[in-house]
Amino acid sequence: MTEAPSRAPRLEDSVDAAIVREISIDARATLSHLSDRVGLSVSAVQSRLRRLEARGIVQGYRPILDAEALGRPLAAFVEITPLDPAQPDNAPELLAHLSAIEACHSIAGEAAYMLFVRVPTPRDLEALIRDIRAAAQVNTRTTVVLQTFFEARPIEPAEFPA
């Protein structure tokens, strides 16, 4: 007998969707604030939030930081393509140690992955690109970010409209 494929956890109802929407907008929202916004008692909201965390829907809470204030004002997207298409597809593992890589996405198209990186200077970007090429044996194509108008936007649940 074969097992059914596992599914990603899903929201149970519109109340879960409302809680997720509210913490997506403000992860520091108090239980009291969430209670007011979704129409449940504080203890019911706390119980629901714990279930959302236990089921892996809410995976953590992170601050939104000012990269420039932290000394990493230069952002760039780096596409990587294997030098040899027959080489193992293990670039994420080979690059995980490079802390300047903020995100690694598998993508469709000519490139295999799209990296989002933040560094202090153009010279640091050049060194990082050299490190990426050496570590993963890849070609790169880099696009420097001039200005960011928005990022880390709240994720609206799709299943239950507001």
mmCIF file of N, CA and C in Angstrom, residues 67 70-78 92 94-105 114-132 142-143 145 151:
data_model
loop_
_atom_site.group_PDB
_atom_site.id
_atom_site.type_symbol
_atom_site.label_atom_id
_atom_site.label_comp_id
_atom_site.label_asym_id
_atom_site.label_seq_id
_atom_site.Cartn_x
_atom_site.Cartn_y
_atom_site.Cartn_z
ATOM 1 N N ALA A 67 19.265 47.523 6.433
ATOM 2 C CA ALA A 67 20.535 46.970 5.946
ATOM 3 C C ALA A 67 21.631 48.032 5.895
ATOM 4 N N LEU A 70 23.125 48.607 9.192
ATOM 5 C CA LEU A 70 23.920 47.450 9.608
ATOM 6 C C LEU A 70 25.180 47.267 8.770
ATOM 7 N N GLY A 71 25.455 48.237 7.891
ATOM 8 C CA GLY A 71 26.694 48.201 7.116
ATOM 9 C C GLY A 71 26.636 47.347 5.865
ATOM 10 N N ARG A 72 25.434 47.024 5.381
ATOM 11 C CA ARG A 72 25.283 46.233 4.157
ATOM 12 C C ARG A 72 24.305 46.919 3.200
ATOM 13 N N PRO A 73 24.683 48.098 2.705
ATOM 14 C CA PRO A 73 23.756 48.862 1.873
ATOM 15 C C PRO A 73 23.628 48.376 0.432
ATOM 16 N N LEU A 74 24.579 47.584 -0.030
ATOM 17 C CA LEU A 74 24.568 47.152 -1.436
ATOM 18 C C LEU A 74 23.866 45.806 -1.567
ATOM 19 N N ALA A 75 22.748 45.810 -2.291
ATOM 20 C CA ALA A 75 21.993 44.589 -2.526
ATOM 21 C C ALA A 75 22.093 44.228 -4.000
ATOM 22 N N ALA A 76 22.037 42.925 -4.276
ATOM 23 C CA ALA A 76 22.111 42.463 -5.666
ATOM 24 C C ALA A 76 21.420 41.114 -5.793
ATOM 25 N N PHE A 77 20.975 40.843 -7.018
ATOM 26 C CA PHE A 77 20.473 39.521 -7.384
ATOM 27 C C PHE A 77 21.560 38.850 -8.207
ATOM 28 N N VAL A 78 21.862 37.611 -7.880
ATOM 29 C CA VAL A 78 22.896 36.872 -8.592
ATOM 30 C C VAL A 78 22.276 35.577 -9.121
ATOM 31 N N PRO A 92 22.775 24.997 -3.417
ATOM 32 C CA PRO A 92 22.370 25.577 -2.130
ATOM 33 C C PRO A 92 23.232 25.090 -0.962
ATOM 34 N N LEU A 94 26.301 23.986 -1.157
ATOM 35 C CA LEU A 94 27.662 24.483 -1.330
ATOM 36 C C LEU A 94 27.799 25.968 -0.986
ATOM 37 N N LEU A 95 26.686 26.688 -1.020
ATOM 38 C CA LEU A 95 26.723 28.138 -0.779
ATOM 39 C C LEU A 95 26.191 28.541 0.589
ATOM 40 N N ALA A 96 25.638 27.615 1.336
ATOM 41 C CA ALA A 96 24.993 27.931 2.611
ATOM 42 C C ALA A 96 25.925 28.643 3.606
ATOM 43 N N HIS A 97 27.204 28.406 3.506
ATOM 44 C CA HIS A 97 28.157 29.010 4.449
ATOM 45 C C HIS A 97 28.430 30.496 4.170
ATOM 46 N N LEU A 98 27.990 31.002 3.027
ATOM 47 C CA LEU A 98 28.246 32.408 2.668
ATOM 48 C C LEU A 98 27.134 33.281 3.251
ATOM 49 N N SER A 99 27.421 33.941 4.363
ATOM 50 C CA SER A 99 26.387 34.675 5.100
ATOM 51 C C SER A 99 25.859 35.897 4.362
ATOM 52 N N ALA A 100 26.555 36.388 3.368
ATOM 53 C CA ALA A 100 26.066 37.537 2.604
ATOM 54 C C ALA A 100 24.910 37.153 1.688
ATOM 55 N N ILE A 101 24.698 35.844 1.480
ATOM 56 C CA ILE A 101 23.563 35.382 0.683
ATOM 57 C C ILE A 101 22.356 35.324 1.605
ATOM 58 N N GLU A 102 21.405 36.216 1.348
ATOM 59 C CA GLU A 102 20.221 36.314 2.195
ATOM 60 C C GLU A 102 19.138 35.325 1.778
ATOM 61 N N ALA A 103 19.065 35.015 0.479
ATOM 62 C CA ALA A 103 18.045 34.086 -0.012
ATOM 63 C C ALA A 103 18.586 33.339 -1.225
ATOM 64 N N CYS A 104 18.124 32.104 -1.380
ATOM 65 C CA CYS A 104 18.492 31.270 -2.532
ATOM 66 C C CYS A 104 17.214 30.627 -3.045
ATOM 67 N N HIS A 105 16.862 30.929 -4.296
ATOM 68 C CA HIS A 105 15.629 30.418 -4.892
ATOM 69 C C HIS A 105 15.958 29.566 -6.111
ATOM 70 N N MET A 114 18.471 31.767 -8.182
ATOM 71 C CA MET A 114 18.581 33.216 -8.024
ATOM 72 C C MET A 114 18.911 33.474 -6.557
ATOM 73 N N LEU A 115 20.017 34.156 -6.349
ATOM 74 C CA LEU A 115 20.447 34.504 -4.999
ATOM 75 C C LEU A 115 20.143 35.979 -4.755
ATOM 76 N N PHE A 116 19.779 36.304 -3.522
ATOM 77 C CA PHE A 116 19.674 37.707 -3.124
ATOM 78 C C PHE A 116 20.767 37.919 -2.097
ATOM 79 N N VAL A 117 21.631 38.908 -2.351
ATOM 80 C CA VAL A 117 22.788 39.132 -1.485
ATOM 81 C C VAL A 117 22.832 40.574 -0.997
ATOM 82 N N ARG A 118 23.472 40.765 0.146
ATOM 83 C CA ARG A 118 23.714 42.115 0.684
ATOM 84 C C ARG A 118 25.160 42.181 1.162
ATOM 85 N N VAL A 119 25.856 43.233 0.741
ATOM 86 C CA VAL A 119 27.264 43.418 1.090
ATOM 87 C C VAL A 119 27.536 44.896 1.375
ATOM 88 N N PRO A 120 28.675 45.188 1.987
ATOM 89 C CA PRO A 120 29.003 46.590 2.285
ATOM 90 C C PRO A 120 29.385 47.427 1.061
ATOM 91 N N THR A 121 30.181 46.873 0.135
ATOM 92 C CA THR A 121 30.740 47.690 -0.949
ATOM 93 C C THR A 121 30.765 46.917 -2.269
ATOM 94 N N PRO A 122 30.955 47.620 -3.381
ATOM 95 C CA PRO A 122 31.131 46.920 -4.662
ATOM 96 C C PRO A 122 32.298 45.931 -4.635
ATOM 97 N N ARG A 123 33.358 46.287 -3.960
ATOM 98 C CA ARG A 123 34.510 45.378 -3.856
ATOM 99 C C ARG A 123 34.113 44.091 -3.111
ATOM 100 N N ASP A 124 33.281 44.233 -2.081
ATOM 101 C CA ASP A 124 32.800 43.048 -1.363
ATOM 102 C C ASP A 124 31.893 42.196 -2.252
ATOM 103 N N LEU A 125 31.107 42.858 -3.109
ATOM 104 C CA LEU A 125 30.263 42.120 -4.050
ATOM 105 C C LEU A 125 31.139 41.324 -5.014
ATOM 106 N N GLU A 126 32.188 41.955 -5.499
ATOM 107 C CA GLU A 126 33.098 41.262 -6.406
ATOM 108 C C GLU A 126 33.709 40.035 -5.722
ATOM 109 N N ALA A 127 34.118 40.174 -4.469
ATOM 110 C CA ALA A 127 34.700 39.052 -3.730
ATOM 111 C C ALA A 127 33.661 37.955 -3.499
ATOM 112 N N LEU A 128 32.437 38.352 -3.182
ATOM 113 C CA LEU A 128 31.379 37.368 -2.968
ATOM 114 C C LEU A 128 31.093 36.589 -4.248
ATOM 115 N N ILE A 129 31.022 37.272 -5.371
ATOM 116 C CA ILE A 129 30.785 36.592 -6.649
ATOM 117 C C ILE A 129 31.903 35.601 -6.935
ATOM 118 N N ARG A 130 33.125 35.996 -6.650
ATOM 119 C CA ARG A 130 34.271 35.092 -6.831
ATOM 120 C C ARG A 130 34.108 33.863 -5.918
ATOM 121 N N ASP A 131 33.685 34.082 -4.668
ATOM 122 C CA ASP A 131 33.483 32.974 -3.729
ATOM 123 C C ASP A 131 32.351 32.047 -4.185
ATOM 124 N N ILE A 132 31.274 32.630 -4.710
ATOM 125 C CA ILE A 132 30.154 31.836 -5.211
ATOM 126 C C ILE A 132 30.610 30.956 -6.363
ATOM 127 N N THR A 142 24.934 39.068 -12.490
ATOM 128 C CA THR A 142 24.581 39.890 -11.343
ATOM 129 C C THR A 142 23.831 41.145 -11.752
ATOM 130 N N THR A 143 22.791 41.454 -10.996
ATOM 131 C CA THR A 143 22.029 42.681 -11.166
ATOM 132 C C THR A 143 22.060 43.425 -9.837
ATOM 133 N N VAL A 145 20.940 46.183 -7.170
ATOM 134 C CA VAL A 145 19.724 46.900 -6.798
ATOM 135 C C VAL A 145 20.090 48.364 -6.571
ATOM 136 N N GLU A 151 9.579 45.573 0.073
ATOM 137 C CA GLU A 151 9.949 44.167 0.201
ATOM 138 C C GLU A 151 9.395 43.681 1.527
#
